[in-house]
mmCIF file of C-alpha atoms in Angstrom:
data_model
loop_
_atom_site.group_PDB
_atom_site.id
_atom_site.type_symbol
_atom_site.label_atom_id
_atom_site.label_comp_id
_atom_site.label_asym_id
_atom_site.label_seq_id
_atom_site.Cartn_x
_atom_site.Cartn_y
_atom_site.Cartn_z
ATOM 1 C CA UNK A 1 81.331 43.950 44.619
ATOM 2 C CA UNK A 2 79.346 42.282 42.075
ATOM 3 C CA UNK A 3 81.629 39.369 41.726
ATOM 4 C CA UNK A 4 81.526 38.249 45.527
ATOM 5 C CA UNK A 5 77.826 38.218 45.207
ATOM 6 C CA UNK A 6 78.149 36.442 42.138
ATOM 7 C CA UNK A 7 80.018 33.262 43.932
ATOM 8 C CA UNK A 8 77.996 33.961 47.239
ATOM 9 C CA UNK A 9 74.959 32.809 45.162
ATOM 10 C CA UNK A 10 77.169 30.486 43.372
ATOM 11 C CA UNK A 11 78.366 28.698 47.150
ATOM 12 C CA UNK A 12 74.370 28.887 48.562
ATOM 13 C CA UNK A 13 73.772 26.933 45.405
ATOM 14 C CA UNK A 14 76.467 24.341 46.053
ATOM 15 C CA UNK A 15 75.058 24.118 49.340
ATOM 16 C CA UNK A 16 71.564 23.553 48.485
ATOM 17 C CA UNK A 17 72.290 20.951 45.983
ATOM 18 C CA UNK A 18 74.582 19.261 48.679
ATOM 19 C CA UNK A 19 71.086 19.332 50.806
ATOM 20 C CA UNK A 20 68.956 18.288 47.956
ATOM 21 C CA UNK A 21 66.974 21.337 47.815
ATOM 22 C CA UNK A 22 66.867 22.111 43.899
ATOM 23 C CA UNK A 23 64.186 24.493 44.328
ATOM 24 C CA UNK A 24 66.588 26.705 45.905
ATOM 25 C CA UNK A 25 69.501 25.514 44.053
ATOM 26 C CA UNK A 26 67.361 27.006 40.997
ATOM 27 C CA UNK A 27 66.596 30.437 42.626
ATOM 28 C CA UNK A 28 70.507 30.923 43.806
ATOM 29 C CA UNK A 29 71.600 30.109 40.176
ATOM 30 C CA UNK A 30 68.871 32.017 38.693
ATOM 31 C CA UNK A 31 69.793 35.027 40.666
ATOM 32 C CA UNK A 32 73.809 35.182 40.242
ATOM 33 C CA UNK A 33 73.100 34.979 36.874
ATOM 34 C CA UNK A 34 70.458 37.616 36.747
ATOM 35 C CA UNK A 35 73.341 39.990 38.347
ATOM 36 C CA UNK A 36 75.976 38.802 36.052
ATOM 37 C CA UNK A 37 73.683 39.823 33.420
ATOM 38 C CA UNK A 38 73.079 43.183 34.576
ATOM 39 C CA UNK A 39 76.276 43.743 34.441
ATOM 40 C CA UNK A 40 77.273 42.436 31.538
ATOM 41 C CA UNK A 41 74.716 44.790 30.141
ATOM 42 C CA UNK A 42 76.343 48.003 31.517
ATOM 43 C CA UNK A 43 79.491 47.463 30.108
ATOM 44 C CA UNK A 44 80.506 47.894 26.401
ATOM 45 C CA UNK A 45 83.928 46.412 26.565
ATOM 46 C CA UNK A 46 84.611 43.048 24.946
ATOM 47 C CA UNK A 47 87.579 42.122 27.371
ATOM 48 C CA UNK A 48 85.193 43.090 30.037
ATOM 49 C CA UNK A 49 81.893 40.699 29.072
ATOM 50 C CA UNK A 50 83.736 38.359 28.295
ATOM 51 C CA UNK A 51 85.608 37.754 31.407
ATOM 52 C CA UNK A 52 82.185 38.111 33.091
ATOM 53 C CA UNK A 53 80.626 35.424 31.163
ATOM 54 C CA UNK A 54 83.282 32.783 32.832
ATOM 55 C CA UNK A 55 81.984 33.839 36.458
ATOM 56 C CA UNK A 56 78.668 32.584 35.581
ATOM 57 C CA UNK A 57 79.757 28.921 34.490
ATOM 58 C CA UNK A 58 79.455 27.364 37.776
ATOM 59 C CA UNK A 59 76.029 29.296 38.169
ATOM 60 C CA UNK A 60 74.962 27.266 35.011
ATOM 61 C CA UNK A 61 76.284 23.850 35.566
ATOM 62 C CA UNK A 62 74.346 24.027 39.270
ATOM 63 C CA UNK A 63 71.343 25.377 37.579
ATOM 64 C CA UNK A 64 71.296 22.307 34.527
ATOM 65 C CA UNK A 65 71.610 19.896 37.075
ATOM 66 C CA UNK A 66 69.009 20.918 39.157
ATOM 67 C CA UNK A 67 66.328 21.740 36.350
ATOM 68 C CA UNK A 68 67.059 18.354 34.851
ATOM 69 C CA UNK A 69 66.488 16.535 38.198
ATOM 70 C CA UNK A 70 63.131 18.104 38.017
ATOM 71 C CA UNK A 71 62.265 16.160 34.371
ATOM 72 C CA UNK A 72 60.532 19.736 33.844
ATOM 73 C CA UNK A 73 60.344 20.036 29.891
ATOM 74 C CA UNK A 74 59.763 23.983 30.635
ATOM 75 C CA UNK A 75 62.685 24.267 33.259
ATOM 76 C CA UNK A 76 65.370 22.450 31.281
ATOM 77 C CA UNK A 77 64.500 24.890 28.421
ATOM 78 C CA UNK A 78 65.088 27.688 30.670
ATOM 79 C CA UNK A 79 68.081 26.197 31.816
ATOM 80 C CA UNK A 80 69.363 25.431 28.582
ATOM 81 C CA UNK A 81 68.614 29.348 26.760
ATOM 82 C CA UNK A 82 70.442 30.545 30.137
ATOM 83 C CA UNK A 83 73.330 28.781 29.353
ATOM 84 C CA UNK A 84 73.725 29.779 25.753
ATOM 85 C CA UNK A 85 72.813 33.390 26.585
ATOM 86 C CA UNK A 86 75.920 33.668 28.951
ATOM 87 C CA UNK A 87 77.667 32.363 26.355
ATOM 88 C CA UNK A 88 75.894 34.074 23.038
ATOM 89 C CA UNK A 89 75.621 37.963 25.240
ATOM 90 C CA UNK A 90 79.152 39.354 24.214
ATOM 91 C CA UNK A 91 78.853 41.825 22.041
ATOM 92 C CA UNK A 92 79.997 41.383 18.013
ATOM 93 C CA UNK A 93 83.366 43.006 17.366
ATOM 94 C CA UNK A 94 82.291 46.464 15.368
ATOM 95 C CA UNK A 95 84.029 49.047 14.449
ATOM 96 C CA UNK A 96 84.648 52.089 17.041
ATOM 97 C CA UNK A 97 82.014 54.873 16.439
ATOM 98 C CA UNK A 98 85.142 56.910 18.464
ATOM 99 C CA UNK A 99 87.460 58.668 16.157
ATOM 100 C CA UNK A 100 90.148 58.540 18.459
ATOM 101 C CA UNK A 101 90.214 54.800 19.090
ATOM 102 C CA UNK A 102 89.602 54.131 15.325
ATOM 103 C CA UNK A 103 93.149 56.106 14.980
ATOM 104 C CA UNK A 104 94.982 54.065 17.491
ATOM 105 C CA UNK A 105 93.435 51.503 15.765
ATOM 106 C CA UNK A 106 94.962 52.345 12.408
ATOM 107 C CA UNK A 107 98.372 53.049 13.349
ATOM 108 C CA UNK A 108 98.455 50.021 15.740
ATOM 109 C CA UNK A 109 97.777 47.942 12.532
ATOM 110 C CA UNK A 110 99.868 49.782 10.362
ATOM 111 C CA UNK A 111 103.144 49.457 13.274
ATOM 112 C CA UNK A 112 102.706 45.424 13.414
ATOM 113 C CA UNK A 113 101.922 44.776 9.622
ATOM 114 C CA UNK A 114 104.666 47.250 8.627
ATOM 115 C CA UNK A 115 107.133 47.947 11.344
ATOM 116 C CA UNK A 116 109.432 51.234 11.180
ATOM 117 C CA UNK A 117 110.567 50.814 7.685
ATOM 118 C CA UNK A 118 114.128 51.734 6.989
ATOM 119 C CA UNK A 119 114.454 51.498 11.345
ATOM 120 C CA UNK A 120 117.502 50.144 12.841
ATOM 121 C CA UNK A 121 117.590 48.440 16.320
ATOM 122 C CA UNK A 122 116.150 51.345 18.093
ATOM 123 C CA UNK A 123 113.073 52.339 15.995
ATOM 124 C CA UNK A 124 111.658 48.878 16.128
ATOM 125 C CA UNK A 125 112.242 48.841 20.141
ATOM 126 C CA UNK A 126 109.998 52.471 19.725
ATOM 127 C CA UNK A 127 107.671 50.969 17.781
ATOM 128 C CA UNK A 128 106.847 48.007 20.063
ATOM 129 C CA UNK A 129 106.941 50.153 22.939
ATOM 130 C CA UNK A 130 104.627 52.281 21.129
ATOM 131 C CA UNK A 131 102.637 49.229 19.935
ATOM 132 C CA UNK A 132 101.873 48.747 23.529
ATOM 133 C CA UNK A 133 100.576 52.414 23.970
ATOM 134 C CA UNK A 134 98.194 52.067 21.665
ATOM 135 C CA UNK A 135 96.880 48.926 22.821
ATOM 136 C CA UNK A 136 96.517 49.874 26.535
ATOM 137 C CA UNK A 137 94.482 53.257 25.244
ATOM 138 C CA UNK A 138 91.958 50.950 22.969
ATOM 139 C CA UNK A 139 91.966 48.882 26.036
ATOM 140 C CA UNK A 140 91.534 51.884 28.550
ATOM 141 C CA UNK A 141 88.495 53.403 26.595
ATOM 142 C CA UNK A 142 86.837 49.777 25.804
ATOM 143 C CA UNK A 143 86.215 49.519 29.516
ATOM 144 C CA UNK A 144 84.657 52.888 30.109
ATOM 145 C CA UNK A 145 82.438 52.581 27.590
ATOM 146 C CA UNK A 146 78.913 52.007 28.831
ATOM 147 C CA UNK A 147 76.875 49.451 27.395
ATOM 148 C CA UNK A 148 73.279 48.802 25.877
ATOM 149 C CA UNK A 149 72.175 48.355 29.276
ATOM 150 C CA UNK A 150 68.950 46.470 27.806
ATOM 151 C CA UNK A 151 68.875 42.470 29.673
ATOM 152 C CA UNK A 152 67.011 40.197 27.605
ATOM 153 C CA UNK A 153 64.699 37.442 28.641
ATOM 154 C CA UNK A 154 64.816 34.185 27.992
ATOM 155 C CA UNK A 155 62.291 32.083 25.870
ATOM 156 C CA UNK A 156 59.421 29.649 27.214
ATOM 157 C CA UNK A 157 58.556 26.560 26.197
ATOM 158 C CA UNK A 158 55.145 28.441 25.709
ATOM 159 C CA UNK A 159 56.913 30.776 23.261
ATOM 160 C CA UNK A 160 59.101 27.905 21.500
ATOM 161 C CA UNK A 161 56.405 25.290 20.541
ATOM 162 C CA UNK A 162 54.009 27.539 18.503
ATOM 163 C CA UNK A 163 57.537 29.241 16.813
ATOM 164 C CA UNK A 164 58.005 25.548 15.825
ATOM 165 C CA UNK A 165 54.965 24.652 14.507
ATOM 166 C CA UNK A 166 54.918 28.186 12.261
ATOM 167 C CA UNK A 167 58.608 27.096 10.602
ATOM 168 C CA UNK A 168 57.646 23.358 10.722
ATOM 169 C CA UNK A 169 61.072 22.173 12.304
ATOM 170 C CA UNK A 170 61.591 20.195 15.655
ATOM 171 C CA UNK A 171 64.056 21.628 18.341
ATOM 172 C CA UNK A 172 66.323 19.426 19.874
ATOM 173 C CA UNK A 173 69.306 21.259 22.864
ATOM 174 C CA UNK A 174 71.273 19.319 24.279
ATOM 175 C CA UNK A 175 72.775 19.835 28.181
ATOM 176 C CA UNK A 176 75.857 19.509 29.454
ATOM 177 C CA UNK A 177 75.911 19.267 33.607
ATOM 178 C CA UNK A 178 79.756 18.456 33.892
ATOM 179 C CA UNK A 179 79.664 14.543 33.845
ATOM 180 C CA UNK A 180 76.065 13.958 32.212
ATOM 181 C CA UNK A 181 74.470 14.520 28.956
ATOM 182 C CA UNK A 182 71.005 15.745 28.498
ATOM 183 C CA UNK A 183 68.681 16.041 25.262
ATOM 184 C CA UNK A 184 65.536 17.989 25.280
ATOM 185 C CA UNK A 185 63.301 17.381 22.102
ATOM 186 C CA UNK A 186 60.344 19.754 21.265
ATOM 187 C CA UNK A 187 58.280 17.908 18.306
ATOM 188 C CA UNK A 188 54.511 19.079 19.309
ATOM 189 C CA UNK A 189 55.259 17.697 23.191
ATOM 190 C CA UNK A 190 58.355 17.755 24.940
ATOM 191 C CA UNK A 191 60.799 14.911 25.690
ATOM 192 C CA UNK A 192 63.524 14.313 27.922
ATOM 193 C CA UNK A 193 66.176 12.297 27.082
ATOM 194 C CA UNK A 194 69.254 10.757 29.494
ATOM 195 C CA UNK A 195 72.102 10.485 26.824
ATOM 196 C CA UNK A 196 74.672 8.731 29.712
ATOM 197 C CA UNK A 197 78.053 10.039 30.718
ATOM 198 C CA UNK A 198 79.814 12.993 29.259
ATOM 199 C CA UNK A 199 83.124 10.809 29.647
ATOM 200 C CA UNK A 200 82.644 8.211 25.807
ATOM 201 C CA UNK A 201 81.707 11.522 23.933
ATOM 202 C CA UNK A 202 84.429 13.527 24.836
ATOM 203 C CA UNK A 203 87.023 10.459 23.652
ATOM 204 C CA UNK A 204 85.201 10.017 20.604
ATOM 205 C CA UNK A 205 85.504 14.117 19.779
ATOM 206 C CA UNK A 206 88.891 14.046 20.925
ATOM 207 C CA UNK A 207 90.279 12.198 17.707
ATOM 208 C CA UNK A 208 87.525 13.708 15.408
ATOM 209 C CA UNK A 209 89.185 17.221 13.994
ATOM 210 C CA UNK A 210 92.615 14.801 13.016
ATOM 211 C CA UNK A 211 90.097 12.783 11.797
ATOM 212 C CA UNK A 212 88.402 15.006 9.330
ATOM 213 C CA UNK A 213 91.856 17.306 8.733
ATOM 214 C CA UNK A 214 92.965 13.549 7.357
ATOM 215 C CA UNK A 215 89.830 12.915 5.252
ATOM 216 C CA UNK A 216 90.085 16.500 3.364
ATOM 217 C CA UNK A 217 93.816 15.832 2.293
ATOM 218 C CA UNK A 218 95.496 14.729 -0.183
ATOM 219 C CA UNK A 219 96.385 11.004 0.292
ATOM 220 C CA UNK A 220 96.824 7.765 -2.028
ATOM 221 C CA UNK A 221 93.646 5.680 -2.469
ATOM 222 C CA UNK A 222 94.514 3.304 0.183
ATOM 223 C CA UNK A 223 95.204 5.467 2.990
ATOM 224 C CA UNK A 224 92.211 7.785 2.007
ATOM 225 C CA UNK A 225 90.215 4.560 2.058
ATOM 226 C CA UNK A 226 91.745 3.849 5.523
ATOM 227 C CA UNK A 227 91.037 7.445 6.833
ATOM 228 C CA UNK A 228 87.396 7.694 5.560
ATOM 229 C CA UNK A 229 86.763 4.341 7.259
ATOM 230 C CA UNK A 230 87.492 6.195 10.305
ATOM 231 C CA UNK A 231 86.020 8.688 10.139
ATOM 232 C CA UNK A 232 83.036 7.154 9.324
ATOM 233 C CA UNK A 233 82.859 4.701 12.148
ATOM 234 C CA UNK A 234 83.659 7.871 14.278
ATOM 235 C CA UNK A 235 80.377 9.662 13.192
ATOM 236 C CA UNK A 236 78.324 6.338 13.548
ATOM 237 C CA UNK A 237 79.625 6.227 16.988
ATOM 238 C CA UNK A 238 78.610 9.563 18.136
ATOM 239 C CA UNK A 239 75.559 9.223 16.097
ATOM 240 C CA UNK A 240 74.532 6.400 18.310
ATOM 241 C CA UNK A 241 75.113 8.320 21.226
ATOM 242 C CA UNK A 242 73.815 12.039 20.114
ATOM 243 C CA UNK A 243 71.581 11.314 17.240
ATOM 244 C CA UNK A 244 69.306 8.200 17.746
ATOM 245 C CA UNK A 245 68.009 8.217 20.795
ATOM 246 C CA UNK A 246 66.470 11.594 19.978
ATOM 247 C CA UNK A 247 65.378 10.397 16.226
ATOM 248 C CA UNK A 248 62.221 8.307 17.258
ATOM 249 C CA UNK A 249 60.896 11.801 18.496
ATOM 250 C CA UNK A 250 61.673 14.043 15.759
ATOM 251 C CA UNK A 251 58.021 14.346 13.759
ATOM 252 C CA UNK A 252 59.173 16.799 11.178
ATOM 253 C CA UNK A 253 62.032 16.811 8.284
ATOM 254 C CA UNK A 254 63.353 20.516 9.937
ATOM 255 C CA UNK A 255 65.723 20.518 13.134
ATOM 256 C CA UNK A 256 66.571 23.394 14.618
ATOM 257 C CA UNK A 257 69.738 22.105 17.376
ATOM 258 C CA UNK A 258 70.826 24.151 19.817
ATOM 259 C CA UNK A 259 74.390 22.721 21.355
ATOM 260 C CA UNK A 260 77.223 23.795 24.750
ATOM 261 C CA UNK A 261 80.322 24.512 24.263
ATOM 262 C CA UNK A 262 81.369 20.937 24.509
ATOM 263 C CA UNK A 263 79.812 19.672 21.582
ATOM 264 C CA UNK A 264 80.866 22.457 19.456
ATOM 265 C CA UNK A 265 82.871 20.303 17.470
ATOM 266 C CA UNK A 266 80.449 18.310 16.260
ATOM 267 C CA UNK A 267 79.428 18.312 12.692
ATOM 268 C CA UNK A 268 75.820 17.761 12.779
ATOM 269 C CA UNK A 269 75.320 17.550 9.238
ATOM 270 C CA UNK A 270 77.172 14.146 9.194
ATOM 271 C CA UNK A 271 75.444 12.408 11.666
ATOM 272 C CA UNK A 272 72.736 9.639 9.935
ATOM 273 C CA UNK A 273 69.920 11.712 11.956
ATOM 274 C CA UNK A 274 70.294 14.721 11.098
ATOM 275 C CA UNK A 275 71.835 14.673 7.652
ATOM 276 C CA UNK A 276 69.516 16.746 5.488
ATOM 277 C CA UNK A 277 67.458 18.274 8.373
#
């Protein structure tokens, strides 16, 4: 089966990087993932590439760690579009080109906005039992649907600089290993950049969302004034820690930022460095 090949390549990795062999730590990562993606690929059901996408995370936190070992420019970029493909490959919700499903469909929205109406006791235990029919069918034919089948490749560093220059922007991603933070800056040459533990940045984006949920209410003057001081000593801090040590590389007024999951929360636009980029 695909998946125990999947976390056979996933252990060999392990293994290697226990050994300190990061060239084959990269070509065990690089190959579970090449699988994954194949099969991801082949199927058309959401559910289905989705729950394939979270076999491949330990594949990509063994293959970040090793490429940035390497202070390769070219191999963290690889590293870093791998990442975001597993993450980005899902397919976009659309609605079913099959007439039957697009039926169930309809009545399976009409049944939990509506109910039975005018149903005692009974008729709304038949319509949740039928609720559940309908669901397990759209489910049923979601996973035999066959998928594009087309695997995509990822981007060089050869590719990304001239891309750059044409749209006049800098490109800064940023890594996640696990415990590390890594920033890779494209301005003309490429930079790497050790932004320290993972451990501050997640306590600073722990309080941020009450943070900014306070700032956009309601509140008398001197609480606002009390919340926006916050909040703004919040975004200096992860400024320091994000934003300036990549600034002193960034040559042109355009970033383009590519982010992990981790720093999703972020709003970029706030930080000092990258306000109006």
């Amino acid at each position: 089966p695909v998946l125990v090949r999947v976390l056979e390549r996933e252990v060999r990795a392990e293994v290697a990087a226990a050994q300190g062999a990061t060239r084959r730590v990269l070509a065990h990562a690089a190959a579970g993932l090449d699988e994954l993606e194949t099969w991801q690929a082949a199927s058309g059901s959401v559910d289905l590439q989705s729950g394939l996408a979270l076999h491949g995370r330990g594949l990509v936190l063994e293959g970040i760690r090793a490429a940035v070992s390497t202070r390769d420019p070219a191999r963290v970029l690889e590293w870093s579009e791998r990442a975001r493909g597993l993450a980005s490959r899902v397919a976009p919700l659309r609605p079913p080109s099959d007439p039957a499903t697009a039926a169930d469909l309809t009545e399976l929205r009409r049944l939990r906005l509506l109910g039975t109406p005018g149903a005692g006791p009974g008729g709304r235990r038949e319509a949740v039992l039928r609720a559940a029919v309908l669901r397990d069918a759209v489910r049923r034919r979601g996973w035999e649907r066959e998928g594009h089948g087309v695997v995509g490749t990822v981007p060089s560093l050869d590719d990304v600089v001239p891309a750059l220059a044409a749209t006049d922007a800098d490109l800064v991603t940023y890594l996640w290993s696990g415990d590390r933070l890594t920033a890779l800056v494209v301005s003309g040459r490429a930079h790497l950049v050790d932004l320290g533990p993972w451990a501050p940045v997640r306590a600073l984006l722990d309080g941020l969302l009450a943070d900014l949920d306070a700032a956009g209410a309601d509140l008398p003057a001197p609480l606002a004034a009390v919340v926006a001081g916050a909040l703004d000593e919040r975004l200096t801090r992860l400024d320091a820690v994000l934003g300036l040590p990549v600034a002193r590389l960034l040559r042109r007024d355009r970033a383009v930022l590519t982010v992990p999951g981790a720093l999703a929360g972020v709003p970029w636009d706030a930080l000092d460095t990258f306000r109006g980029r």
